Short mmCIF file of C-alpha atoms in Angstrom, two decimals:
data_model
loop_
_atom_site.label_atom_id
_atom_site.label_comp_id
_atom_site.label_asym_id
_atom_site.label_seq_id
_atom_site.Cartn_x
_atom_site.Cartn_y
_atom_site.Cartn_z
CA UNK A 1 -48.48 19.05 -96.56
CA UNK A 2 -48.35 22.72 -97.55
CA UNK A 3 -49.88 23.77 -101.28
CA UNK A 4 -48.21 26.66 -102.33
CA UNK A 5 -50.95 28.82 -104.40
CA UNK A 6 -48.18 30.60 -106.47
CA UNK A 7 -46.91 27.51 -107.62
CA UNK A 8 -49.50 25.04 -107.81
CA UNK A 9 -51.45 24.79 -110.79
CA UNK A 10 -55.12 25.16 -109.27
CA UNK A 11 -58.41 26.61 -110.44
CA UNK A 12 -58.69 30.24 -110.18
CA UNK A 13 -61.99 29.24 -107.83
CA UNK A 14 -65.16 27.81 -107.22
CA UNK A 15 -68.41 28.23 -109.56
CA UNK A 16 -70.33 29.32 -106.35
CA UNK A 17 -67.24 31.84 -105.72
CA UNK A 18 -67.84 33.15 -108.96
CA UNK A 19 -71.47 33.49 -108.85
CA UNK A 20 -70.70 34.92 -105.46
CA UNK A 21 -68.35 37.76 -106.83
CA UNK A 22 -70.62 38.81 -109.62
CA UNK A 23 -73.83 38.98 -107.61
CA UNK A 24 -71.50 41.60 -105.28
CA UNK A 25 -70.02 43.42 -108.27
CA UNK A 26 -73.76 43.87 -109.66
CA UNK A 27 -75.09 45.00 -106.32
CA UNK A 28 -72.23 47.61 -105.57
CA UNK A 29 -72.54 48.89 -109.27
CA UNK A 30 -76.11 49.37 -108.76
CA UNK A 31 -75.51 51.20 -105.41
CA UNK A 32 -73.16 53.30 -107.03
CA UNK A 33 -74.84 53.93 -110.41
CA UNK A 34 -78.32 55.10 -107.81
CA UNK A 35 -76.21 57.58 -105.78
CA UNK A 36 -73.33 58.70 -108.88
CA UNK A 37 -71.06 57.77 -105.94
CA UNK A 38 -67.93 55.79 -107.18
CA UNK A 39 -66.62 55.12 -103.57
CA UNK A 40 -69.71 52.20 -103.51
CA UNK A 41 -68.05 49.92 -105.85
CA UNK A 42 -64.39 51.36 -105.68
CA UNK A 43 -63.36 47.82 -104.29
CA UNK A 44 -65.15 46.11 -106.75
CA UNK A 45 -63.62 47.78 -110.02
CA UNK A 46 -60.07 47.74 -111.22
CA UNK A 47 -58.10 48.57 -114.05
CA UNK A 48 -59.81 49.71 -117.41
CA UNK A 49 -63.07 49.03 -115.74
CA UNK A 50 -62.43 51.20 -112.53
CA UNK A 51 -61.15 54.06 -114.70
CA UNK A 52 -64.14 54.76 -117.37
CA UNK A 53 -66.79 53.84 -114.25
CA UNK A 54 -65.19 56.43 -112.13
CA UNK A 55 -64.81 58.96 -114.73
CA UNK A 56 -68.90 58.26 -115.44
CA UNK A 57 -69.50 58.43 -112.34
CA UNK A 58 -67.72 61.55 -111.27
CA UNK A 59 -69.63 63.25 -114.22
CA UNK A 60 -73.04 62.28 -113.18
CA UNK A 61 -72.89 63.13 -109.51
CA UNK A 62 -71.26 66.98 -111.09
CA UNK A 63 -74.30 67.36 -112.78
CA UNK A 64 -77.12 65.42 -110.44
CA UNK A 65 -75.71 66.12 -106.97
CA UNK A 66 -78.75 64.28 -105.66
CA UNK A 67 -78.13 61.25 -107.36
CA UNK A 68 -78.80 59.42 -111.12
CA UNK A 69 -82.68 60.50 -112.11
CA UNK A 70 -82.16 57.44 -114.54
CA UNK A 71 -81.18 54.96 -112.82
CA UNK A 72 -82.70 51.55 -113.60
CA UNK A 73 -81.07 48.42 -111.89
CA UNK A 74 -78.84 46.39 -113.87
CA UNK A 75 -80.05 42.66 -113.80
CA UNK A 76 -77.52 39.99 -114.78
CA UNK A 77 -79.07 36.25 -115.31
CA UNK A 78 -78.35 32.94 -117.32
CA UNK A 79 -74.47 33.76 -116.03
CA UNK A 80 -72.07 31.35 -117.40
CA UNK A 81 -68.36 31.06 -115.75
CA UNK A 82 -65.46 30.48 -117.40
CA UNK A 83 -62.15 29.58 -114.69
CA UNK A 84 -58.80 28.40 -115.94
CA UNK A 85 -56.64 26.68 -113.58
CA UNK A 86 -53.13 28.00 -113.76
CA UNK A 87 -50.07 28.92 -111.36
CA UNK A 88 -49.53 32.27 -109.11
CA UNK A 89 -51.02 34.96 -109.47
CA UNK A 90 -53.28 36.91 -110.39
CA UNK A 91 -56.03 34.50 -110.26
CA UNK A 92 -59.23 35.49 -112.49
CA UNK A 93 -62.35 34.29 -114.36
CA UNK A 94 -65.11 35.31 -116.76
CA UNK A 95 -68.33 36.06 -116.26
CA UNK A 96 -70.47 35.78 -119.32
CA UNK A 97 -74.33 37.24 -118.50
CA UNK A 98 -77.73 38.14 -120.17
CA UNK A 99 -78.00 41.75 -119.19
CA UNK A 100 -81.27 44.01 -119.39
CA UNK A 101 -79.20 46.31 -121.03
CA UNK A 102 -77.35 46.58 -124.14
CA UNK A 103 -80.31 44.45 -126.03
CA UNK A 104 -79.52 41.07 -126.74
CA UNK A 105 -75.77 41.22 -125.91
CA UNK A 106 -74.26 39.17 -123.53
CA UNK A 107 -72.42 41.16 -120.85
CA UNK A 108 -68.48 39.40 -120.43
CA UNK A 109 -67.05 40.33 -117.54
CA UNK A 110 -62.82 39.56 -115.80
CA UNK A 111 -62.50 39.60 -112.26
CA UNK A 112 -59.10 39.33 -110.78
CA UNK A 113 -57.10 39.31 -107.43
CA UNK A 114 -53.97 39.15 -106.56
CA UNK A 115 -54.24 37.19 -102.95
CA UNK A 116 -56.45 34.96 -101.26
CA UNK A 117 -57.99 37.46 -99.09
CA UNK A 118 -58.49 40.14 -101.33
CA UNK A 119 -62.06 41.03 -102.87
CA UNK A 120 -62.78 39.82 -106.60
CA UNK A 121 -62.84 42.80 -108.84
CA UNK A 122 -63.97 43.26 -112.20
CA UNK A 123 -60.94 44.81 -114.74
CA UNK A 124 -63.01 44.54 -117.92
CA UNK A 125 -66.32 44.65 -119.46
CA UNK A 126 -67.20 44.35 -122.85
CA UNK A 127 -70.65 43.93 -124.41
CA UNK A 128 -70.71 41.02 -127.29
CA UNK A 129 -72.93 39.50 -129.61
CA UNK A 130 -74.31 35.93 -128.59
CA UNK A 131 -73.20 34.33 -131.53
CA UNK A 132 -69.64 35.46 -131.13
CA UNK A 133 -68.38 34.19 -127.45
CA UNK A 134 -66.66 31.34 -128.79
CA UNK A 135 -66.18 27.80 -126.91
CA UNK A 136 -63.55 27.28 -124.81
CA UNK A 137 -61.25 24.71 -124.16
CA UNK A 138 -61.73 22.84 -121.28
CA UNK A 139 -60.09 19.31 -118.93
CA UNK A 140 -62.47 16.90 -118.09
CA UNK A 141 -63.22 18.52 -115.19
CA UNK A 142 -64.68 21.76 -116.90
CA UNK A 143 -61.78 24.07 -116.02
CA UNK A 144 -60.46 26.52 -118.65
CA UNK A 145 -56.83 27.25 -119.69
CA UNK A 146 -55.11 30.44 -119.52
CA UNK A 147 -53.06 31.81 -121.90
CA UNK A 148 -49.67 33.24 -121.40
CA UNK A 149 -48.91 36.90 -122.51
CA UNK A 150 -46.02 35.62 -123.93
CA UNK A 151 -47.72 32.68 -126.44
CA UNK A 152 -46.47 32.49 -129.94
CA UNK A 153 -48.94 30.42 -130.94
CA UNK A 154 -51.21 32.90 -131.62
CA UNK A 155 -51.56 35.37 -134.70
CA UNK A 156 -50.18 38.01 -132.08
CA UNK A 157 -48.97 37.27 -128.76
CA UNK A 158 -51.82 38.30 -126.18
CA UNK A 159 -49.06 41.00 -124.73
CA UNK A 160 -48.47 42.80 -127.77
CA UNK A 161 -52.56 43.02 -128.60
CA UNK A 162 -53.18 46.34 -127.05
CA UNK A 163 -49.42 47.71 -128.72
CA UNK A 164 -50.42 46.11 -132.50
CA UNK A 165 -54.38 47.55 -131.90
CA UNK A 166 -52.92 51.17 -131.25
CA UNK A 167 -50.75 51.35 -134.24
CA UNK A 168 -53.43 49.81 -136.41
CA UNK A 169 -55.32 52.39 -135.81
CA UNK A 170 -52.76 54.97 -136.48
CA UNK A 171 -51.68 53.28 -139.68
CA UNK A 172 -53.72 50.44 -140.75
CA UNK A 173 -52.22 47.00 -141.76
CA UNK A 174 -53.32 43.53 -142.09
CA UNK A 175 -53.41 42.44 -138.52
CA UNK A 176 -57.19 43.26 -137.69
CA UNK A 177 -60.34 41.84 -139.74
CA UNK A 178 -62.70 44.69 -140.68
CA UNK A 179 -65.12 45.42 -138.61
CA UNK A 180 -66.82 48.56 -136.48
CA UNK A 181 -64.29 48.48 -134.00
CA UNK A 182 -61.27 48.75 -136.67
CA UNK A 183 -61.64 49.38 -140.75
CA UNK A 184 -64.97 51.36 -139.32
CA UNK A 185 -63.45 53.27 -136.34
CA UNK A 186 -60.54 54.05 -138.85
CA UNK A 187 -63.05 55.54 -141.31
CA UNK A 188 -65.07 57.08 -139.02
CA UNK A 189 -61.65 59.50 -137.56
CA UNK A 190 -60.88 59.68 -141.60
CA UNK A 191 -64.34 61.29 -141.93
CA UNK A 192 -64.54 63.55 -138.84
CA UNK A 193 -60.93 64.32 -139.16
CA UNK A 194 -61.03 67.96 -140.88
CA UNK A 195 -64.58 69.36 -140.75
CA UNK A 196 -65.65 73.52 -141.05
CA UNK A 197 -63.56 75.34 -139.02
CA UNK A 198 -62.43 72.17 -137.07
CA UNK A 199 -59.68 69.89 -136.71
CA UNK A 200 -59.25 66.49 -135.18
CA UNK A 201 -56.44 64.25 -134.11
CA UNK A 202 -55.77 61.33 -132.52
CA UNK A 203 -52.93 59.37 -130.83
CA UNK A 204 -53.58 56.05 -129.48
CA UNK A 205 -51.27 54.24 -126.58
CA UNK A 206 -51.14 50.90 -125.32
CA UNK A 207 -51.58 50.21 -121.97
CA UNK A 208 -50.05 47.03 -120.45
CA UNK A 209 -48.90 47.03 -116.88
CA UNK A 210 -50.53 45.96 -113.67
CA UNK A 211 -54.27 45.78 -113.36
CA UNK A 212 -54.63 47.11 -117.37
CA UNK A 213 -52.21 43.57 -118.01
CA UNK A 214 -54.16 41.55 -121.17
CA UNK A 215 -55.80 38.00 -119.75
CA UNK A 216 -56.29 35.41 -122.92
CA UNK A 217 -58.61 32.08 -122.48
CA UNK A 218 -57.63 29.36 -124.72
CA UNK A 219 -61.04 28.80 -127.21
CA UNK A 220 -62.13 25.13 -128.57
CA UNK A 221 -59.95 25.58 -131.78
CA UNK A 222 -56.83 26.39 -130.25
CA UNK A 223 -56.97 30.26 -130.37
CA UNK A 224 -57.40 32.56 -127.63
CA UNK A 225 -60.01 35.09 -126.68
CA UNK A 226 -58.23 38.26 -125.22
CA UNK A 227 -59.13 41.01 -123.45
CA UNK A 228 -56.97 44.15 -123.51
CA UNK A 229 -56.65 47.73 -122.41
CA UNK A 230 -55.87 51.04 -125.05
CA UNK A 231 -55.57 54.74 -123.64
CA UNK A 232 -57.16 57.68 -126.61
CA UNK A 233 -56.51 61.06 -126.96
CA UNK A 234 -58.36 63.41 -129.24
CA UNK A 235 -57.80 66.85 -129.65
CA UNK A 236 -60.36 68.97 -131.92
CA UNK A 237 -58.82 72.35 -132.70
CA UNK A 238 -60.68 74.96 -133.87
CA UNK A 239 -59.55 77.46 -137.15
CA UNK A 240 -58.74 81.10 -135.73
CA UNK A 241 -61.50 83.50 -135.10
CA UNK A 242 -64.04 80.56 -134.21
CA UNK A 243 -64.38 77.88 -130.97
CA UNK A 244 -64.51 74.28 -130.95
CA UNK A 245 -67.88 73.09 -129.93
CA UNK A 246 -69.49 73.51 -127.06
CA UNK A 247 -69.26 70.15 -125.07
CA UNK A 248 -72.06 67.78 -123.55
CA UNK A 249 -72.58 68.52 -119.77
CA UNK A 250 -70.91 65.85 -119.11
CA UNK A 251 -67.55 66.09 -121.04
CA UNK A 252 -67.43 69.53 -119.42
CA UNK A 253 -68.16 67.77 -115.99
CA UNK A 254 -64.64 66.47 -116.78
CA UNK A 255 -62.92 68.83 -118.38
CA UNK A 256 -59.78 70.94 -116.92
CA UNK A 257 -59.72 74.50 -117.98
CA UNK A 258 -61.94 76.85 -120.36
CA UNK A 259 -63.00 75.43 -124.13
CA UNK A 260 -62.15 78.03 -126.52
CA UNK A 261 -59.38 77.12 -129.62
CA UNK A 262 -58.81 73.31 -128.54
CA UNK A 263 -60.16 70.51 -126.47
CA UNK A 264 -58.51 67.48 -125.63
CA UNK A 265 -60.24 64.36 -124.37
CA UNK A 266 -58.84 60.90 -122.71
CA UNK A 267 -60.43 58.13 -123.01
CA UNK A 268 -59.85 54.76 -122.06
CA UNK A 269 -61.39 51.46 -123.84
CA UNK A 270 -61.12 48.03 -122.98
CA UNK A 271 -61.56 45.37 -125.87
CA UNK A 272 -62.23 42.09 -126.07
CA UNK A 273 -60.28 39.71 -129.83
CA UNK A 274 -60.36 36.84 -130.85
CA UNK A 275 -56.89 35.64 -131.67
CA UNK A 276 -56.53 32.80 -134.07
CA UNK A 277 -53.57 30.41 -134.10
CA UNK A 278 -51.03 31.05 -136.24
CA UNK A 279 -51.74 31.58 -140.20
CA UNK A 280 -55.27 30.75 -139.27
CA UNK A 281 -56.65 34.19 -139.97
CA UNK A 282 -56.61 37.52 -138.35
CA UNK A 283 -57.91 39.05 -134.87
CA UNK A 284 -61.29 40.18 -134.92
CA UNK A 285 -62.29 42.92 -131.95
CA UNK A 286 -65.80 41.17 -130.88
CA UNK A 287 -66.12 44.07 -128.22
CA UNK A 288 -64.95 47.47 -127.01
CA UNK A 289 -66.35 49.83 -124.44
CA UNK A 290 -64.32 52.98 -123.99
CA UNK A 291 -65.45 55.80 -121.50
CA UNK A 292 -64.26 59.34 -121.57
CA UNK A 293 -61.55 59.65 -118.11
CA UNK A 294 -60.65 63.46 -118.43
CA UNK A 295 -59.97 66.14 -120.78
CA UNK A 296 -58.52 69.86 -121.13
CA UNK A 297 -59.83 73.13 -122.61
CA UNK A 298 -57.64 75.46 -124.04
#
């Protein structure tokens, strides 16, 4: 009998798989964060995760040709894996860790692939407070349940997340719970917005295709947790006859071009919701990492 993977409904893989993948993700991160070298865990990154470790990366071997003067190794234990069983592809799982970084958050981590023979990669990473992972639903067997992009069970369908999230932040609305990575980012731009002899804008895009694409887990109380991809500009302009800051070493390790009137930075940031059913509440942003990709002096 033949089992067609992109049909059958089958768990995305083994627990020892999974422990397997992350123990090779943290060892090729490590490699790379020692040397600043992103080709030593290239084909262990994608997506949102590839592009702000890259970026980092790239900066840090600019400034420290020999290699990261920092660099402590990151430790991942009491790992806890989450794998839904659903058809085709891609396949992909969480990772949920203690880290000895980033204090007493747990470190939740996606890795997808698109083929039986291709490596596990990790597309996101977001750091989140213990008490906020939620439970997950699971069959009697301990497997998870994905959720489709397309759900509308949910307060927003897990493909629109990362489009609702940009405008949000752009104009507000009652789609988001407060919190830091919302009402406070939103008053944080309102503050820095127009400073002494500076200007600052934003515009915020979603990001949706391929690798970026948002994955949702189906929680114990029939929501989803979601994890989603946004792209970031900001431009600061500075008011004729004076210069926009000078930049941290590593912004200008990045940075296209000579800083005199404007600067304008891209950043990418990968979140992680919670996404209540239906007229059960609003989505609430447990988690966001964003990392600075490029930018352009003017």
């Amino acid at each position: 009998m033949v089992v067609h993977g992109e049909r059958e409904v089958l768990p995305a893989t083994t627990r020892a798989e999974a422990a397997k993948a992350l123990q090779q993700f943290t060892t090729a991160y490590n490699k790379a964060d020692k040397e600043y070298d992103s080709s030593l865990d290239a084909g262990h990154t994608t997506g949102a995760l590839a592009d702000i470790d890259s970026a980092r990366l790239k900066a840090g071997r600019a400034n420290n040709p020999d290699g990261n003067p920092q660099h402590t190794p990151l430790k991942l234990t009491d790992a806890k894996f989450t794998i839904p069983k659903k058809a085709g592809w891609p396949r992909w799982f969480v990772a949920d860790a203690a880290g000895n970084k980033g204090g007493d958050a747990r470190w939740l981590l996606v890795f997808t692939r698109n083929g039986l023979d291709e490596t596990w990669q990790a597309a996101y990473l977001t750091l989140v407070a213990p008490d906020d992972v939620p439970e997950f639903k699971t069959d009697k067997d301990g497997w998870a349940e994905a959720v489709p992009a397309n759900s509308a069970e949910l307060a927003v369908p897990p493909g629109e997340l990362s489009k609702d999230y940009a405008t949000y932040l752009k104009d507000g609305g009652d789609t988001f719970a407060d919190g830091s990575h919302t009402s406070g980012w939103r008053a944080d731009r309102k503050k820095n917005a127009i400073r002494p002899g500076l200007v600052t804008q934003w515009i915020d895009e979603p990001v949706t295709g391929g690798d970026y694409a948002p994955l949702a887990l189906r929680t114990a109380d029939g929501g989803a947790l979601v994890f989603f991809t946004t792209r970031h500009y900001e431009k600061q302009t500075a008011h004729t006859g004076t210069s926009v800051p000078t930049p941290n070493d590593s912004v200008l390790a990045l940075t296209e071009g000579e800083v005199k009137q404007s600067l304008t930075m891209e950043l990418v940031s990968n979140e992680v919701a919670l996404d209540p059913r239906k007229g059960s509440g609003k989505v609430s942003v447990l988690g966001r990492i964003q990392g600075l990709t490029s930018a352009k002096g003017e």
